[in-house]
Amino acid sequence: RKEVEQDPGPFNVPEGATVAFNCTYSNSASQSFFWYRQDCRKEPKLLMSVYSSGNEDGRFTAQLNRASQYISLLIRDSKLSDSATYLCVVSNSGYSTLTFGKGTMLLVSP
Amino acid sequence: DAGVTQSPTHLIKTRGQQVTLRCSPKSGHDTVSWYQQALGQGPQFIFQYYEEEERQRGNFPDRFSGHQFPNYSSELNVNALLLGDSALYLCASSSPKRGSYEQYFGPGTRLTVT
């Protein structure tokens, strides 16, 4: 079983749609959780950290369920500029080394 | 505030050759991690440097080695290049000592081995 698994995608949605990405992780000792966004041929950029209480940043909401080892990202009112690959990331140690999922591509169309 | 920088941006090497990639961390960060991203995959952790020592290592052969300098910048060296080493090499910096576990990535070096 892979350490971090994500929906395979791609997700094709119209502008204004709500889209949800799901992710599961295998290591119950994982300590920190993140969503990164990666544009084509660019570096990953931190979108948001994910906390047990859930957190929201504008149109983006992240949830963490430690019992189920499940992480989600919800994007509301999708924009064309949201088109990118979304990477689910966990950190298993205090040294902050990251384990990435394969990523889920989102394509938002007019 | 300068972000993470990497050089070169692109590199083409022949199988069997050696390569050195360079990274300067974000200002105020003391920890540098290196990742390899093959096409269509998520980045994979190679190793992490802190206080000029390799602190953790991923599942990569000894052909991959690195170094961190007193100014926190870092190098990644790959010997005896294989075709499968073709990838985007990403450097990320962080400062766990300051309680910041978030990692910030540089633009990467795209290595092509022919």
PDB file of C-alpha atoms in Angstrom:
ATOM      1  CA  ARG A   1       0.000   0.000   0.000  1.00  0.00           C
ATOM      2  CA  LYS A   2       1.355   3.416  -0.919  1.00  0.00           C
ATOM      3  CA  GLU A   3       2.059   5.813   1.935  1.00  0.00           C
ATOM      4  CA  VAL A   4      -0.125   8.570   0.509  1.00  0.00           C
ATOM      5  CA  GLU A   5      -2.896   7.831  -1.973  1.00  0.00           C
ATOM      6  CA  GLN A   6      -4.979  10.344  -3.874  1.00  0.00           C
ATOM      7  CA  ASP A   7      -7.853  10.269  -6.337  1.00  0.00           C
ATOM      8  CA  PRO A   8      -6.276   9.513  -9.732  1.00  0.00           C
ATOM      9  CA  GLY A   9      -8.039  12.314 -11.642  1.00  0.00           C
ATOM     10  CA  PRO A  10      -8.068  14.335 -13.762  1.00  0.00           C
ATOM     11  CA  PHE A  11     -11.066  16.293 -12.569  1.00  0.00           C
ATOM     12  CA  ASN A  12     -12.726  18.372 -15.280  1.00  0.00           C
ATOM     13  CA  VAL A  13     -15.133  20.978 -13.865  1.00  0.00           C
ATOM     14  CA  PRO A  14     -16.784  24.174 -15.126  1.00  0.00           C
ATOM     15  CA  GLU A  15     -16.035  27.538 -13.595  1.00  0.00           C
ATOM     16  CA  GLY A  16     -18.005  28.093 -10.417  1.00  0.00           C
ATOM     17  CA  ALA A  17     -18.197  24.417  -9.520  1.00  0.00           C
ATOM     18  CA  THR A  18     -17.290  22.939  -6.154  1.00  0.00           C
ATOM     19  CA  VAL A  19     -14.711  20.163  -6.259  1.00  0.00           C
ATOM     20  CA  ALA A  20     -13.387  17.888  -3.523  1.00  0.00           C
ATOM     21  CA  PHE A  21     -10.100  16.004  -3.405  1.00  0.00           C
ATOM     22  CA  ASN A  22      -9.579  13.025  -1.144  1.00  0.00           C
ATOM     23  CA  CYS A  23      -6.409  11.542   0.250  1.00  0.00           C
ATOM     24  CA  THR A  24      -5.542   8.679   2.589  1.00  0.00           C
ATOM     25  CA  TYR A  25      -2.268   7.987   4.368  1.00  0.00           C
ATOM     26  CA  SER A  26      -0.956   4.750   5.799  1.00  0.00           C
ATOM     27  CA  ASN A  27       1.319   5.845   8.655  1.00  0.00           C
ATOM     28  CA  SER A  28      -0.748   6.487  11.780  1.00  0.00           C
ATOM     29  CA  ALA A  29       2.263   8.265  13.307  1.00  0.00           C
ATOM     30  CA  SER A  30       2.133  11.017  10.682  1.00  0.00           C
ATOM     31  CA  GLN A  31       2.364  14.375  12.383  1.00  0.00           C
ATOM     32  CA  SER A  32       1.811  17.163   9.877  1.00  0.00           C
ATOM     33  CA  PHE A  33      -0.380  17.426   6.820  1.00  0.00           C
ATOM     34  CA  PHE A  34      -0.395  19.772   3.870  1.00  0.00           C
ATOM     35  CA  TRP A  35      -1.890  20.469   0.479  1.00  0.00           C
ATOM     36  CA  TYR A  36       0.494  21.753  -2.171  1.00  0.00           C
ATOM     37  CA  ARG A  37      -0.417  23.062  -5.595  1.00  0.00           C
ATOM     38  CA  GLN A  38       1.819  22.435  -8.612  1.00  0.00           C
ATOM     39  CA  ASP A  39       1.438  24.144 -11.962  1.00  0.00           C
ATOM     40  CA  CYS A  40       2.736  22.421 -15.073  1.00  0.00           C
ATOM     41  CA  ARG A  41       6.541  22.208 -15.043  1.00  0.00           C
ATOM     42  CA  LYS A  42       6.775  24.396 -11.934  1.00  0.00           C
ATOM     43  CA  GLU A  43       7.678  23.727  -8.321  1.00  0.00           C
ATOM     44  CA  PRO A  44       5.087  22.717  -5.704  1.00  0.00           C
ATOM     45  CA  LYS A  45       3.735  25.646  -3.730  1.00  0.00           C
ATOM     46  CA  LEU A  46       2.223  25.344  -0.278  1.00  0.00           C
ATOM     47  CA  LEU A  47      -1.513  25.871  -0.485  1.00  0.00           C
ATOM     48  CA  MET A  48      -2.393  25.213   3.127  1.00  0.00           C
ATOM     49  CA  SER A  49      -1.510  23.219   6.196  1.00  0.00           C
ATOM     50  CA  VAL A  50      -4.224  20.884   7.482  1.00  0.00           C
ATOM     51  CA  TYR A  51      -5.231  20.793  11.129  1.00  0.00           C
ATOM     52  CA  SER A  52      -7.397  18.380  13.071  1.00  0.00           C
ATOM     53  CA  SER A  53      -9.947  21.104  13.669  1.00  0.00           C
ATOM     54  CA  GLY A  54     -10.171  21.796   9.948  1.00  0.00           C
ATOM     55  CA  ASN A  55      -9.183  25.066   8.404  1.00  0.00           C
ATOM     56  CA  GLU A  56     -10.427  27.422   5.760  1.00  0.00           C
ATOM     57  CA  ASP A  57      -8.672  29.947   3.562  1.00  0.00           C
ATOM     58  CA  GLY A  58     -11.064  31.827   1.323  1.00  0.00           C
ATOM     59  CA  ARG A  59     -12.554  29.360  -1.155  1.00  0.00           C
ATOM     60  CA  PHE A  60     -10.407  26.492   0.149  1.00  0.00           C
ATOM     61  CA  THR A  61     -11.302  24.226   3.067  1.00  0.00           C
ATOM     62  CA  ALA A  62      -9.119  21.397   4.354  1.00  0.00           C
ATOM     63  CA  GLN A  63     -10.179  18.645   6.730  1.00  0.00           C
ATOM     64  CA  LEU A  64      -8.225  15.991   8.591  1.00  0.00           C
ATOM     65  CA  ASN A  65      -9.628  12.826  10.148  1.00  0.00           C
ATOM     66  CA  ARG A  66      -6.841  11.142  12.095  1.00  0.00           C
ATOM     67  CA  ALA A  67      -8.976   8.141  13.069  1.00  0.00           C
ATOM     68  CA  SER A  68      -9.678   7.339   9.420  1.00  0.00           C
ATOM     69  CA  GLN A  69      -6.273   8.621   8.231  1.00  0.00           C
ATOM     70  CA  TYR A  70      -8.060  10.743   5.687  1.00  0.00           C
ATOM     71  CA  ILE A  71      -7.449  14.259   4.390  1.00  0.00           C
ATOM     72  CA  SER A  72      -9.658  16.320   2.117  1.00  0.00           C
ATOM     73  CA  LEU A  73      -9.536  19.587   0.215  1.00  0.00           C
ATOM     74  CA  LEU A  74     -12.659  21.399  -0.936  1.00  0.00           C
ATOM     75  CA  ILE A  75     -12.515  24.173  -3.504  1.00  0.00           C
ATOM     76  CA  ARG A  76     -15.628  26.301  -3.877  1.00  0.00           C
ATOM     77  CA  ASP A  77     -16.493  28.568  -6.803  1.00  0.00           C
ATOM     78  CA  SER A  78     -13.684  27.186  -8.999  1.00  0.00           C
ATOM     79  CA  LYS A  79     -11.722  29.673 -11.092  1.00  0.00           C
ATOM     80  CA  LEU A  80      -9.805  29.040 -14.301  1.00  0.00           C
ATOM     81  CA  SER A  81      -6.661  29.864 -12.338  1.00  0.00           C
ATOM     82  CA  ASP A  82      -7.313  26.911 -10.008  1.00  0.00           C
ATOM     83  CA  SER A  83      -6.292  24.551 -12.825  1.00  0.00           C
ATOM     84  CA  ALA A  84      -3.241  22.711 -11.483  1.00  0.00           C
ATOM     85  CA  THR A  85      -2.171  19.474  -9.842  1.00  0.00           C
ATOM     86  CA  TYR A  86      -3.008  19.225  -6.139  1.00  0.00           C
ATOM     87  CA  LEU A  87      -0.586  17.229  -4.016  1.00  0.00           C
ATOM     88  CA  CYS A  88      -1.516  15.682  -0.680  1.00  0.00           C
ATOM     89  CA  VAL A  89       1.512  15.670   1.611  1.00  0.00           C
ATOM     90  CA  VAL A  90       2.258  14.182   5.028  1.00  0.00           C
ATOM     91  CA  SER A  91       5.222  14.525   7.336  1.00  0.00           C
ATOM     92  CA  ASN A  92       6.143  11.516   9.432  1.00  0.00           C
ATOM     93  CA  SER A  93       8.869  12.897  11.596  1.00  0.00           C
ATOM     94  CA  GLY A  94       9.910  15.884  13.572  1.00  0.00           C
ATOM     95  CA  TYR A  95      12.463  16.618  10.893  1.00  0.00           C
ATOM     96  CA  SER A  96       9.699  17.631   8.501  1.00  0.00           C
ATOM     97  CA  THR A  97      10.622  15.340   5.610  1.00  0.00           C
ATOM     98  CA  LEU A  98       7.640  15.149   3.324  1.00  0.00           C
ATOM     99  CA  THR A  99       5.889  12.224   1.670  1.00  0.00           C
ATOM    100  CA  PHE A 100       3.851  13.192  -1.370  1.00  0.00           C
ATOM    101  CA  GLY A 101       0.904  11.612  -3.069  1.00  0.00           C
ATOM    102  CA  LYS A 102       0.967  11.294  -6.821  1.00  0.00           C
ATOM    103  CA  GLY A 103      -1.257  14.347  -7.200  1.00  0.00           C
ATOM    104  CA  THR A 104      -4.668  14.958  -8.698  1.00  0.00           C
ATOM    105  CA  MET A 105      -4.979  17.203 -11.723  1.00  0.00           C
ATOM    106  CA  LEU A 106      -7.787  19.751 -11.816  1.00  0.00           C
ATOM    107  CA  LEU A 107      -8.904  21.334 -15.069  1.00  0.00           C
ATOM    108  CA  VAL A 108     -11.390  24.198 -14.770  1.00  0.00           C
ATOM    109  CA  SER A 109     -13.060  25.159 -18.026  1.00  0.00           C
ATOM    110  CA  PRO A 110     -15.033  28.297 -18.994  1.00  0.00           C
TER     111      PRO A 110
ATOM    112  CA  ASP B   1      12.762  38.355   0.999  1.00  0.00           C
ATOM    113  CA  ALA B   2      14.548  35.977  -1.376  1.00  0.00           C
ATOM    114  CA  GLY B   3      12.934  32.611  -1.803  1.00  0.00           C
ATOM    115  CA  VAL B   4      14.663  29.320  -2.487  1.00  0.00           C
ATOM    116  CA  THR B   5      16.941  29.476  -5.497  1.00  0.00           C
ATOM    117  CA  GLN B   6      18.416  26.621  -7.521  1.00  0.00           C
ATOM    118  CA  SER B   7      20.947  26.338 -10.299  1.00  0.00           C
ATOM    119  CA  PRO B   8      21.155  25.426 -13.059  1.00  0.00           C
ATOM    120  CA  THR B   9      17.559  25.441 -14.318  1.00  0.00           C
ATOM    121  CA  HIS B  10      18.200  22.828 -16.995  1.00  0.00           C
ATOM    122  CA  LEU B  11      20.961  20.333 -17.554  1.00  0.00           C
ATOM    123  CA  ILE B  12      21.660  17.655 -20.135  1.00  0.00           C
ATOM    124  CA  LYS B  13      24.155  14.924 -19.270  1.00  0.00           C
ATOM    125  CA  THR B  14      25.269  11.644 -20.766  1.00  0.00           C
ATOM    126  CA  ARG B  15      24.849   8.289 -19.035  1.00  0.00           C
ATOM    127  CA  GLY B  16      27.783   7.590 -16.727  1.00  0.00           C
ATOM    128  CA  GLN B  17      28.615  11.231 -16.103  1.00  0.00           C
ATOM    129  CA  GLN B  18      28.416  13.067 -12.801  1.00  0.00           C
ATOM    130  CA  VAL B  19      26.319  16.130 -11.969  1.00  0.00           C
ATOM    131  CA  THR B  20      26.191  18.743  -9.208  1.00  0.00           C
ATOM    132  CA  LEU B  21      23.070  20.752  -8.462  1.00  0.00           C
ATOM    133  CA  ARG B  22      22.976  23.765  -6.165  1.00  0.00           C
ATOM    134  CA  CYS B  23      20.438  25.283  -3.793  1.00  0.00           C
ATOM    135  CA  SER B  24      20.234  28.373  -1.614  1.00  0.00           C
ATOM    136  CA  PRO B  25      17.552  28.266   1.070  1.00  0.00           C
ATOM    137  CA  LYS B  26      14.997  30.916   1.890  1.00  0.00           C
ATOM    138  CA  SER B  27      16.318  33.612   4.186  1.00  0.00           C
ATOM    139  CA  GLY B  28      16.144  32.493   7.810  1.00  0.00           C
ATOM    140  CA  HIS B  29      15.900  28.780   6.971  1.00  0.00           C
ATOM    141  CA  ASP B  30      18.600  26.374   8.112  1.00  0.00           C
ATOM    142  CA  THR B  31      17.354  23.029   6.818  1.00  0.00           C
ATOM    143  CA  VAL B  32      17.540  21.892   3.210  1.00  0.00           C
ATOM    144  CA  SER B  33      15.782  18.866   1.738  1.00  0.00           C
ATOM    145  CA  TRP B  34      16.171  17.445  -1.754  1.00  0.00           C
ATOM    146  CA  TYR B  35      13.468  15.699  -3.758  1.00  0.00           C
ATOM    147  CA  GLN B  36      13.328  13.926  -7.116  1.00  0.00           C
ATOM    148  CA  GLN B  37      10.187  14.249  -9.210  1.00  0.00           C
ATOM    149  CA  ALA B  38       9.791  11.953 -12.186  1.00  0.00           C
ATOM    150  CA  LEU B  39       7.232  12.813 -14.851  1.00  0.00           C
ATOM    151  CA  GLY B  40       3.675  12.184 -13.660  1.00  0.00           C
ATOM    152  CA  GLN B  41       4.738  11.379 -10.095  1.00  0.00           C
ATOM    153  CA  GLY B  42       4.852  13.241  -6.823  1.00  0.00           C
ATOM    154  CA  PRO B  43       8.243  14.344  -5.489  1.00  0.00           C
ATOM    155  CA  GLN B  44      10.253  11.680  -3.658  1.00  0.00           C
ATOM    156  CA  PHE B  45      12.468  12.522  -0.696  1.00  0.00           C
ATOM    157  CA  ILE B  46      16.203  12.028  -1.306  1.00  0.00           C
ATOM    158  CA  PHE B  47      17.823  13.453   1.841  1.00  0.00           C
ATOM    159  CA  GLN B  48      17.827  16.321   4.285  1.00  0.00           C
ATOM    160  CA  TYR B  49      20.699  18.444   5.576  1.00  0.00           C
ATOM    161  CA  TYR B  50      20.895  20.330   8.835  1.00  0.00           C
ATOM    162  CA  GLU B  51      23.979  21.816  10.496  1.00  0.00           C
ATOM    163  CA  GLU B  52      26.088  20.596   7.578  1.00  0.00           C
ATOM    164  CA  GLU B  53      25.180  16.951   8.160  1.00  0.00           C
ATOM    165  CA  GLU B  54      22.845  14.537   6.447  1.00  0.00           C
ATOM    166  CA  ARG B  55      20.071  14.079   8.971  1.00  0.00           C
ATOM    167  CA  GLN B  56      17.690  11.798   7.090  1.00  0.00           C
ATOM    168  CA  ARG B  57      17.812   9.863   3.878  1.00  0.00           C
ATOM    169  CA  GLY B  58      15.180   8.398   1.614  1.00  0.00           C
ATOM    170  CA  ASN B  59      15.394   5.249  -0.450  1.00  0.00           C
ATOM    171  CA  PHE B  60      18.083   6.386  -2.895  1.00  0.00           C
ATOM    172  CA  PRO B  61      21.399   4.681  -3.717  1.00  0.00           C
ATOM    173  CA  ASP B  62      24.789   5.948  -2.601  1.00  0.00           C
ATOM    174  CA  ARG B  63      25.292   7.461  -6.048  1.00  0.00           C
ATOM    175  CA  PHE B  64      23.262  10.332  -4.612  1.00  0.00           C
ATOM    176  CA  SER B  65      25.246  12.414  -2.156  1.00  0.00           C
ATOM    177  CA  GLY B  66      25.098  15.920  -0.841  1.00  0.00           C
ATOM    178  CA  HIS B  67      26.646  18.635   1.181  1.00  0.00           C
ATOM    179  CA  GLN B  68      25.557  21.629   3.201  1.00  0.00           C
ATOM    180  CA  PHE B  69      27.743  24.675   3.668  1.00  0.00           C
ATOM    181  CA  PRO B  70      28.028  26.991   6.694  1.00  0.00           C
ATOM    182  CA  ASN B  71      25.759  29.519   4.971  1.00  0.00           C
ATOM    183  CA  TYR B  72      23.078  26.758   4.767  1.00  0.00           C
ATOM    184  CA  SER B  73      23.296  26.424   0.985  1.00  0.00           C
ATOM    185  CA  SER B  74      23.483  22.885  -0.325  1.00  0.00           C
ATOM    186  CA  GLU B  75      24.634  20.729  -3.208  1.00  0.00           C
ATOM    187  CA  LEU B  76      23.275  17.487  -4.579  1.00  0.00           C
ATOM    188  CA  ASN B  77      25.727  15.230  -6.430  1.00  0.00           C
ATOM    189  CA  VAL B  78      24.769  12.286  -8.567  1.00  0.00           C
ATOM    190  CA  ASN B  79      27.472   9.938  -9.860  1.00  0.00           C
ATOM    191  CA  ALA B  80      27.337   7.384 -12.669  1.00  0.00           C
ATOM    192  CA  LEU B  81      24.162   8.839 -14.124  1.00  0.00           C
ATOM    193  CA  LEU B  82      21.495   6.477 -15.397  1.00  0.00           C
ATOM    194  CA  LEU B  83      18.739   7.211 -17.878  1.00  0.00           C
ATOM    195  CA  GLY B  84      16.280   6.785 -14.989  1.00  0.00           C
ATOM    196  CA  ASP B  85      17.846   9.729 -13.163  1.00  0.00           C
ATOM    197  CA  SER B  86      16.155  12.068 -15.630  1.00  0.00           C
ATOM    198  CA  ALA B  87      13.765  14.104 -13.498  1.00  0.00           C
ATOM    199  CA  LEU B  88      13.034  17.438 -11.898  1.00  0.00           C
ATOM    200  CA  TYR B  89      15.221  17.884  -8.831  1.00  0.00           C
ATOM    201  CA  LEU B  90      13.664  20.076  -6.191  1.00  0.00           C
ATOM    202  CA  CYS B  91      15.247  21.706  -3.199  1.00  0.00           C
ATOM    203  CA  ALA B  92      13.108  22.782  -0.252  1.00  0.00           C
ATOM    204  CA  SER B  93      14.014  24.757   2.819  1.00  0.00           C
ATOM    205  CA  SER B  94      12.472  24.948   6.252  1.00  0.00           C
ATOM    206  CA  SER B  95      13.297  25.909   9.804  1.00  0.00           C
ATOM    207  CA  PRO B  96      11.967  23.246  12.198  1.00  0.00           C
ATOM    208  CA  LYS B  97      14.062  24.681  15.002  1.00  0.00           C
ATOM    209  CA  ARG B  98      11.889  27.784  14.831  1.00  0.00           C
ATOM    210  CA  GLY B  99       8.770  25.642  14.861  1.00  0.00           C
ATOM    211  CA  SER B 100       8.198  26.054  11.138  1.00  0.00           C
ATOM    212  CA  TYR B 101       7.686  22.637   9.555  1.00  0.00           C
ATOM    213  CA  GLU B 102       6.387  23.988   6.288  1.00  0.00           C
ATOM    214  CA  GLN B 103       8.756  23.502   3.389  1.00  0.00           C
ATOM    215  CA  TYR B 104       9.204  25.979   0.571  1.00  0.00           C
ATOM    216  CA  PHE B 105      10.448  24.780  -2.776  1.00  0.00           C
ATOM    217  CA  GLY B 106      12.806  26.251  -5.305  1.00  0.00           C
ATOM    218  CA  PRO B 107      12.022  26.242  -9.042  1.00  0.00           C
ATOM    219  CA  GLY B 108      13.942  23.020  -9.544  1.00  0.00           C
ATOM    220  CA  THR B 109      16.626  21.758 -11.887  1.00  0.00           C
ATOM    221  CA  ARG B 110      15.405  19.706 -14.820  1.00  0.00           C
ATOM    222  CA  LEU B 111      17.995  16.998 -15.523  1.00  0.00           C
ATOM    223  CA  THR B 112      17.931  15.024 -18.738  1.00  0.00           C
ATOM    224  CA  VAL B 113      20.243  12.017 -19.059  1.00  0.00           C
ATOM    225  CA  THR B 114      20.822  10.769 -22.590  1.00  0.00           C
TER     226      THR B 114
END
